[in-house]
Coordinates of C-alpha atoms in Angstrom, one line a residue:
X445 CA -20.4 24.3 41.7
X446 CA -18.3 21.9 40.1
X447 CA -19.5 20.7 36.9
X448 CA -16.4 18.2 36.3
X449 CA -17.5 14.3 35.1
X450 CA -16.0 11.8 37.7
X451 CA -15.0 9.7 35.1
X452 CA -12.5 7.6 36.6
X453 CA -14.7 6.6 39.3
X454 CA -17.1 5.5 37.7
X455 CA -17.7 1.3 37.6
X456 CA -15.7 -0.4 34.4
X457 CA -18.9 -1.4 32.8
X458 CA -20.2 1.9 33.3
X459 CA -16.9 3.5 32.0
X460 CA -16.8 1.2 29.1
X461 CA -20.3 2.5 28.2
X462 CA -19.1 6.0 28.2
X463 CA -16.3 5.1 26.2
X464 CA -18.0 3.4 23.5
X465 CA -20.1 6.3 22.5
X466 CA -16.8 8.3 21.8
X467 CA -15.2 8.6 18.3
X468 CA -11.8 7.2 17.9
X469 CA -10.2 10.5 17.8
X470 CA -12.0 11.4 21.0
X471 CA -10.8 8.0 22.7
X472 CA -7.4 9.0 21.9
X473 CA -7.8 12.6 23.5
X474 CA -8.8 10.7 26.7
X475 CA -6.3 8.4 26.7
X476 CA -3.5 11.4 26.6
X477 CA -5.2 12.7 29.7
X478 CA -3.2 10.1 32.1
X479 CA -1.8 7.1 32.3
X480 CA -4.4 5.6 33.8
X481 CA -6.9 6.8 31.6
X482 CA -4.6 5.5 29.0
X483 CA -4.9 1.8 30.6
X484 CA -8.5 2.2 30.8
X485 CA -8.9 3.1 27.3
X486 CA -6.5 0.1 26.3
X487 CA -8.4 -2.4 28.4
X488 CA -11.6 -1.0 26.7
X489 CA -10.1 -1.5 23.4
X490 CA -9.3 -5.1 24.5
X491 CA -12.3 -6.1 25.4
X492 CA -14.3 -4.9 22.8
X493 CA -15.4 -5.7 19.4
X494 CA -12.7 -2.8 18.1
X495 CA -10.3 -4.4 18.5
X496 CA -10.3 -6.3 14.5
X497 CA -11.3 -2.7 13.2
X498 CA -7.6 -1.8 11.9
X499 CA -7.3 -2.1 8.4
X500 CA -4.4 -0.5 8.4
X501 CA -1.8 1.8 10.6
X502 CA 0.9 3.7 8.3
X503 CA 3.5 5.6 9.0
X504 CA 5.5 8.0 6.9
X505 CA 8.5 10.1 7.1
X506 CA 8.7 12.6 4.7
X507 CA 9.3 16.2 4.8
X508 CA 5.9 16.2 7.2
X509 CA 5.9 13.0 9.3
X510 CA 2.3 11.7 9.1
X511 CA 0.9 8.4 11.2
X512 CA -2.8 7.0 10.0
X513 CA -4.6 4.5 11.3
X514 CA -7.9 3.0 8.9
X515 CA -10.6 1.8 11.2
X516 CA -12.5 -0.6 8.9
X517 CA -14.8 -2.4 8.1
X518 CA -17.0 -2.3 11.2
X519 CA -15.8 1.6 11.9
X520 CA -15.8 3.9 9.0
X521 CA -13.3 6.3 10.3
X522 CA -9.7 7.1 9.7
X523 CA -7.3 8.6 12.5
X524 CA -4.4 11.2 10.9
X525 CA -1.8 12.5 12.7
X526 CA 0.6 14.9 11.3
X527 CA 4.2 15.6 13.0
X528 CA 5.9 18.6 12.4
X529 CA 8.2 21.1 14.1
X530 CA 7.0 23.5 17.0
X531 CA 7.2 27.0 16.1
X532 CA 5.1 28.4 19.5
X533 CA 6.0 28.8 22.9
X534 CA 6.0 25.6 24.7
X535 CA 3.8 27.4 27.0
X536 CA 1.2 27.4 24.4
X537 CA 1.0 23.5 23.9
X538 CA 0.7 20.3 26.1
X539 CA 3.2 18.1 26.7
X540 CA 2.2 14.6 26.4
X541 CA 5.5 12.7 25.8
X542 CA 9.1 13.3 25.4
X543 CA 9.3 16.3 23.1
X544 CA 5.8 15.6 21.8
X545 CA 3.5 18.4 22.3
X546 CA -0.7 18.9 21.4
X547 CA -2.2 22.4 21.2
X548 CA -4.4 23.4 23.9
X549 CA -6.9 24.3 21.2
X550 CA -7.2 20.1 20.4
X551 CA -10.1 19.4 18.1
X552 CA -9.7 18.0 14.8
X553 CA -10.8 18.3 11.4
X554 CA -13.1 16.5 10.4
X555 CA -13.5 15.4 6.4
X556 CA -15.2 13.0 4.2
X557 CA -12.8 10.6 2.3
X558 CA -12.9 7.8 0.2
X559 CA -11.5 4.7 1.7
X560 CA -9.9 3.4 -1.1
X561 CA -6.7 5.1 -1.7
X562 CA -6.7 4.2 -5.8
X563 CA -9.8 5.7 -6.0
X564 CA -10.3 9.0 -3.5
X565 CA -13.5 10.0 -6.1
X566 CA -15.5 6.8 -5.5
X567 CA -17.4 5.3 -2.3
X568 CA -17.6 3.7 0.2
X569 CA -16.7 7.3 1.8
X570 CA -14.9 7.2 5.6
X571 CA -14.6 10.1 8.2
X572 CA -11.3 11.4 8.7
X573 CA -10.5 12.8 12.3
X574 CA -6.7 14.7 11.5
X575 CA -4.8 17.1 14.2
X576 CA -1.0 18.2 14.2
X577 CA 1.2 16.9 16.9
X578 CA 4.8 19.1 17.3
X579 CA 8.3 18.0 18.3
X580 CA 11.0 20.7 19.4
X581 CA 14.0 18.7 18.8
X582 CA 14.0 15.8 16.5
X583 CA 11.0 14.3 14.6
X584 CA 12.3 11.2 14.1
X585 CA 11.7 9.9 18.3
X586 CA 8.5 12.1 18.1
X587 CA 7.5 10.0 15.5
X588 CA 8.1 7.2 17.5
X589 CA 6.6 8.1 20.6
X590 CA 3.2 8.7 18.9
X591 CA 3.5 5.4 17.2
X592 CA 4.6 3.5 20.7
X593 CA 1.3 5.2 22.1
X594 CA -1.3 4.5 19.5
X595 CA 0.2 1.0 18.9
X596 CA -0.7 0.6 22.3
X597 CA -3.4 2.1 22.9
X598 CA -5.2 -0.1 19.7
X599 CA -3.0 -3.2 20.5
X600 CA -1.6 -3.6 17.2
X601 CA 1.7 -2.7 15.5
X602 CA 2.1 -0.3 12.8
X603 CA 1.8 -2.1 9.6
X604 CA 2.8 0.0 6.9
X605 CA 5.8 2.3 6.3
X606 CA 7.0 5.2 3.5
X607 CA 10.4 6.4 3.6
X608 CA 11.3 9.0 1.5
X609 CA 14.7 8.6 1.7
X610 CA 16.8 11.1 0.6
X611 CA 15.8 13.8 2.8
X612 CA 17.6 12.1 5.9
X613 CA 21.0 11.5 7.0
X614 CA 22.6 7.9 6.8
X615 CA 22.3 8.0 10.6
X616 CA 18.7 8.5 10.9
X617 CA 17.6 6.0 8.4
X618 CA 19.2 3.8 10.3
X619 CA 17.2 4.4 13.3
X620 CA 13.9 4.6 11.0
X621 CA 15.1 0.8 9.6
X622 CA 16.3 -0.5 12.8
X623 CA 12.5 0.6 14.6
X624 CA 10.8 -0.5 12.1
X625 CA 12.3 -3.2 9.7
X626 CA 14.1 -5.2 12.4
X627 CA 14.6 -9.2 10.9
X628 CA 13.6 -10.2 14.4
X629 CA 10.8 -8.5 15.1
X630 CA 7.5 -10.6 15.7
X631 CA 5.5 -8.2 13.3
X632 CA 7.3 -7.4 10.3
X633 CA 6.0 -4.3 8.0
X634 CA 3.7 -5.6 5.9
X635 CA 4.0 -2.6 3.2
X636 CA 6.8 -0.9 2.4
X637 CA 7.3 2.3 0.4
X638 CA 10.4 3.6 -1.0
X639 CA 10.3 7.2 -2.2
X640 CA 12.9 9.9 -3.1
X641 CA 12.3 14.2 -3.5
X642 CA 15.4 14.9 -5.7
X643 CA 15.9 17.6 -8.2
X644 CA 16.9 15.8 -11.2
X645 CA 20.7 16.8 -11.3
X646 CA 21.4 14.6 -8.0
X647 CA 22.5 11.8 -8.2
X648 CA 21.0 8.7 -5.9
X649 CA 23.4 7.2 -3.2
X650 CA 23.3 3.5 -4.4
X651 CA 24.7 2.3 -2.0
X652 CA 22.2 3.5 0.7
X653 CA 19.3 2.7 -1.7
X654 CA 20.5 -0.7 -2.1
X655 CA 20.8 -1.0 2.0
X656 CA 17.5 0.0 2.3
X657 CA 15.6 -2.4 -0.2
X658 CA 17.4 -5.1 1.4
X659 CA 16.9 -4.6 5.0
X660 CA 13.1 -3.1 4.7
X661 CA 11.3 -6.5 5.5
X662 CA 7.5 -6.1 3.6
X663 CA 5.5 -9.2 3.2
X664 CA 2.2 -7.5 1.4
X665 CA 3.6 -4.8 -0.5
X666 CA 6.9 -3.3 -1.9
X667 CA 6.5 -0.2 -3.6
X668 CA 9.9 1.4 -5.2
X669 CA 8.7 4.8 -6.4
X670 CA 12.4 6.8 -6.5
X671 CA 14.2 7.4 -9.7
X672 CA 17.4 6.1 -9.6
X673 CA 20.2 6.0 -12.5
X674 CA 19.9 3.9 -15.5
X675 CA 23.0 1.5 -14.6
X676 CA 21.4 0.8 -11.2
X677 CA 21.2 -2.9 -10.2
X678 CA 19.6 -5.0 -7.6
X679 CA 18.9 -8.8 -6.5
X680 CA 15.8 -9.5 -6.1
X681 CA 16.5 -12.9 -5.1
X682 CA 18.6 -11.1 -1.8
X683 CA 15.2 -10.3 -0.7
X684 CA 14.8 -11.8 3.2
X685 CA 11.3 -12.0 2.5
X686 CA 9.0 -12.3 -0.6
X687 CA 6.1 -10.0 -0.8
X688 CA 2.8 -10.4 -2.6
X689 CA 3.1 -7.3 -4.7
X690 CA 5.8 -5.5 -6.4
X691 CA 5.5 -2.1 -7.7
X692 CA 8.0 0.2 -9.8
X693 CA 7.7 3.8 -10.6
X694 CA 10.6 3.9 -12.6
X695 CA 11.1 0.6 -14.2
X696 CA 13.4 1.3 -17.0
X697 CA 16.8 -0.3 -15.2
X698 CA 15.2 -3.7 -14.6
X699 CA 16.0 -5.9 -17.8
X700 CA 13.3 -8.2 -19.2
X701 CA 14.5 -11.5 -18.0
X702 CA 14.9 -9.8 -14.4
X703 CA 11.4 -9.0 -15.0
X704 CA 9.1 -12.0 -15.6
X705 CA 11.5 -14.0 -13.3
X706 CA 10.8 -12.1 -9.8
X707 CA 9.1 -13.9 -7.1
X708 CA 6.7 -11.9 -6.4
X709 CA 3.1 -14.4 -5.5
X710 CA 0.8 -12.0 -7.3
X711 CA 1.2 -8.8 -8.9
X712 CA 4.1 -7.3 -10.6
X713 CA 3.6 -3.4 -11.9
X714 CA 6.6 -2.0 -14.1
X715 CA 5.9 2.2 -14.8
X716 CA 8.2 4.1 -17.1
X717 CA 9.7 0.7 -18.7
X718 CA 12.3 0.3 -21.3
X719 CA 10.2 -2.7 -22.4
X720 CA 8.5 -3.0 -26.1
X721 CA 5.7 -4.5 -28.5
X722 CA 8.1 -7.9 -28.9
X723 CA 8.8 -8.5 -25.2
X724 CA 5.4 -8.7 -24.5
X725 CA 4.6 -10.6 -27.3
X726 CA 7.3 -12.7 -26.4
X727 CA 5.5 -13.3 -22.9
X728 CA 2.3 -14.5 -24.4
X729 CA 4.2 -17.2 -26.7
X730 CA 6.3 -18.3 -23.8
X731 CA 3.4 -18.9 -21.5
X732 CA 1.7 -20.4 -24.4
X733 CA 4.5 -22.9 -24.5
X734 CA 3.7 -24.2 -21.8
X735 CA 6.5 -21.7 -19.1
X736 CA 4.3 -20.5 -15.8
X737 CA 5.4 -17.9 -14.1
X738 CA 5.6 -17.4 -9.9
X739 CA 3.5 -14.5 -10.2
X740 CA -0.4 -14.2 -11.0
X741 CA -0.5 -10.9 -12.7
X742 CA 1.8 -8.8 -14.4
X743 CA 1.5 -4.8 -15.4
X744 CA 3.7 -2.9 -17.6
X745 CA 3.8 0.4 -19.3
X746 CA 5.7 -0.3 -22.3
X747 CA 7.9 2.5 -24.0
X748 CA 6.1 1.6 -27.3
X749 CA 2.4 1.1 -28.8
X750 CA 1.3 -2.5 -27.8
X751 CA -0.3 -4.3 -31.0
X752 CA -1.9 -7.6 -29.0
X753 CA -3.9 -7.9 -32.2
X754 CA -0.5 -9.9 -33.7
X755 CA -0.1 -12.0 -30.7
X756 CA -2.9 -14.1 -31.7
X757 CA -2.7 -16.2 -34.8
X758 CA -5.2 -18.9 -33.5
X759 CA -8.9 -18.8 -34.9
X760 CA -10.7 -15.8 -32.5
X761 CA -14.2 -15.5 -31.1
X762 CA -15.9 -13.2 -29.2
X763 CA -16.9 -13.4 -25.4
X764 CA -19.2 -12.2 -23.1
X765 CA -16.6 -10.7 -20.6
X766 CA -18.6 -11.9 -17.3
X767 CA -17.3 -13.7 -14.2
X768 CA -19.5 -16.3 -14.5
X769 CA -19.6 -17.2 -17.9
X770 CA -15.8 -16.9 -19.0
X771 CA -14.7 -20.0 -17.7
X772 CA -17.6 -22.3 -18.6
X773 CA -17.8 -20.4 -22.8
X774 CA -14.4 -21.1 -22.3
X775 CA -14.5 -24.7 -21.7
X776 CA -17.5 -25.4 -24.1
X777 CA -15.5 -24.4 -27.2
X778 CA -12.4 -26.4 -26.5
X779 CA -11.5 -26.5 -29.8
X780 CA -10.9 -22.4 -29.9
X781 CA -8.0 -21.0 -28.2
X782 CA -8.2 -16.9 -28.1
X783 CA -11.5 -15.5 -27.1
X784 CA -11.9 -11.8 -28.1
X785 CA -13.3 -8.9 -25.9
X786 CA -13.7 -5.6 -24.6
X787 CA -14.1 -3.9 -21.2
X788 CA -15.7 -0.8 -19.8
X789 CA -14.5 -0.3 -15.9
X790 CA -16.7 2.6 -14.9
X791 CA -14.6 4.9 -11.8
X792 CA -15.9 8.1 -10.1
X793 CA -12.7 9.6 -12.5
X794 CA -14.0 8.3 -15.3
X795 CA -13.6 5.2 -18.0
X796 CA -11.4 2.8 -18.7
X797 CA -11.6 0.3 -21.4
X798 CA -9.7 -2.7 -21.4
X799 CA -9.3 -4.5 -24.7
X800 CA -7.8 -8.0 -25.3
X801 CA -7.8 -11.7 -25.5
X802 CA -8.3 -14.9 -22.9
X803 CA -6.1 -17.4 -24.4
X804 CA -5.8 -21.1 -23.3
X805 CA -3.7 -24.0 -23.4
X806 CA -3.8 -27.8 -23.9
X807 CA -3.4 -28.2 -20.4
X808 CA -6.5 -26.3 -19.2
X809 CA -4.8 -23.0 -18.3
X810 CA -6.2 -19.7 -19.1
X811 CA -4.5 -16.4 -19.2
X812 CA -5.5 -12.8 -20.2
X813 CA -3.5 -10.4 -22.4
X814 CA -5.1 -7.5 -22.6
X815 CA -4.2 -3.4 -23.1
X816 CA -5.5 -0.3 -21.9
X817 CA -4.2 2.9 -23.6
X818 CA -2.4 1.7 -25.9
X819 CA 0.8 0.7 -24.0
X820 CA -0.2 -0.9 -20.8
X821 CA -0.1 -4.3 -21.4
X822 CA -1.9 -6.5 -18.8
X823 CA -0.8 -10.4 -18.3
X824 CA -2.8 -12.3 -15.8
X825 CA -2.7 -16.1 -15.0
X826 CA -6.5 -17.0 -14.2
X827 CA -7.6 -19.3 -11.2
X828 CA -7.8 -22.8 -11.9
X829 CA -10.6 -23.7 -9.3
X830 CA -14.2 -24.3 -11.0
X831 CA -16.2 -21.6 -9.5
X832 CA -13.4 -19.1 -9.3
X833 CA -14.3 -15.6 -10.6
X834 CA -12.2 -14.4 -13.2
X835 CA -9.8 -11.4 -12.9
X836 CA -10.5 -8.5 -14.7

């Protein structure tokens, strides 16, 4: 007797049915069956409500290729895919692309993760559905072939790209940079990620570095986690697009000046800076002059202790460090111009306290300066809108 599902014949409403009863890691194990089980899987993804469910689809080339894709809010799942090099027979795996092969043994593992990525000890918690895929020849078009199909089969481009650089050849970063960060492209990366694996003795190719930076094309996030020499140097103003967050892991070539200038909207984060006690202070009385800055919030671990205490030489008084109240204490004692306080942030990990000032100025503005550990100094430029919440 034949115990096989006629799933292709069955009516599209009925199909969709079926299909929307499967996990997303199941949906993409049909889909590889055929190509038209792949357009039936697309068109269901079209039609349906999944289609907003991408939070976010990353890819990463490292020395183990990995694509993800976050299904959230509505779907608490997360799709990860891991590309490496075939060491079987080809016998013993499927082929479902050019060089890109599944095991016949395709299930995946299943875990429990935290969706936030800053946090993987605190809830909400997601299901992760992970599996290998292999590539005989290169991983770099295996890569891309995976991507092509899962961008796709979700309809949506990947959004989100690592490159840890130094462990390809000029060559191939230029393929990665050309598929992925291409100016003309009608969905630039939104995040970009810059990392390196060197042994301390090697030097960084600057001039490749520099290439990358300024072709890579993020508009969310620009993350610039490689250590390079201390007499490195780049224009930030040769950017071809602006993105809403900057991040350094190794901060200490970027000179002061360079610093508070960038353009970056929001959030600036300087790690392992050559930057002391009197260049923040010199931040606070420089915005206190009445100087704004393009960005809203600044980050830096300074390469000294940070004494915000003798920043302040207006008369202090405490505040109850709520979002509701700061703005309105703030405003009802006009005459003051430093409010003290203290705050507990309470993580799965553990605690962190945050203790500093909101400052004013005649012109209605309100700022925070405030430390954590003794030498991460925090700078953010509050909301000017009534009912805003403050920023902690």
């Amino acid at each position: 007797m034949n115990s096989s599902f006629p799933l292709l014949k069955l009516p599209i409403l009925v199909f969709n049915t079926v299909v929307s009863n499967l996990n997303v890691f199941e949906l993409v194990s049909l889909a590889v069956c055929s190509k038209r089980l792949r357009f039936q899987c697309k068109h269901f993804r079209n039609t349906a409500v999944l289609k907003k469910q991408i939070e976010k689809f990353h890819v990463e080339f490292s020395t183990v290729c990995r694509i993800r894709i976050k299904f959230y809010p509505s779907l608490t799942s997360e799709l990860a895919f891991q590309v490496e090099k075939l060491k079987e027979e080809r016998t013993k795996c499927k082929n479902i692309f050019e060089d890109v092969y599944i095991s016949k043994v395709w299930s995946p593992r299943v875990n429990q993760i935290a969706h936030h990525e800053w946090y993987p000890l605190d809830e909400p918690f997601v299901s992760e559905y992970s599996q290998s895929v292999y590539y005989s020849n290169c991983a770099i078009p295996a890569v891309s072939s995976m991507v092509s199909f899962l961008s796709d089969l979700f309809s949506v481009p990947p959004t989100s790209l690592c490159l840890n650089f130094d462990l390809f050849k000029k060559e191939e970063i230029d393929q990665i940079m050309t598929l992925y960060c291409d100016r003309q492209t009608a969905d630039p990366i939104k995040q970009f990620e810059m990392r390196d694996a060197k042994k301390e003795k090697e030097e960084t190719n600057t001039e490749l570095v520099i290439s990358i930076i300024a072709r890579q094309n993020a508009t969310t996030e620009l993350k610039l986690m490689f250590k390079p020499s201390s007499d490195f140097q780049f224009d930030f103003n040769s950017l071809c697009k602006t993105p809403e967050f900057l991040e350094f892991e190794y901060s200490y070539w970027i000179n002061w000046e360079q610093a508070i200038n960038m353009n970056s909207k929001f959030i600036l984060y300087f790690l392992r800076s050559n930057f002391s006690n009197s260049d923040f202070k010199s931040l606070v009385e420089k915005w206190k002059n009445g100087w704004t800055p393009k960005w809203k919030r600044i980050m830096i671990e300074a390469c000294e202790t940070l004494d915000i205490d003798s920043y302040i030489i207006d008369p202090i008084i405490d505040i109850p460090i709520t979002n509701s109240a700061c703005r309105s204490f703030i405003e009802q004692n006009d005459t003051i111009h430093a409010f003290k306080f203290e705050m507990k942030i309470s993580f799965a990990a553990g605690e962190i306290i945050k203790n500093g000032y909101l400052i004013s100025r005649p012109d209605k503005s309100i700022a925070t300066v405030a430390v954590e550990r003794n030498r991460i100094g925090w700078f953010i430029i509050q909301p000017d809108e009534p009912d805003a919440e403050f920023v902690a």
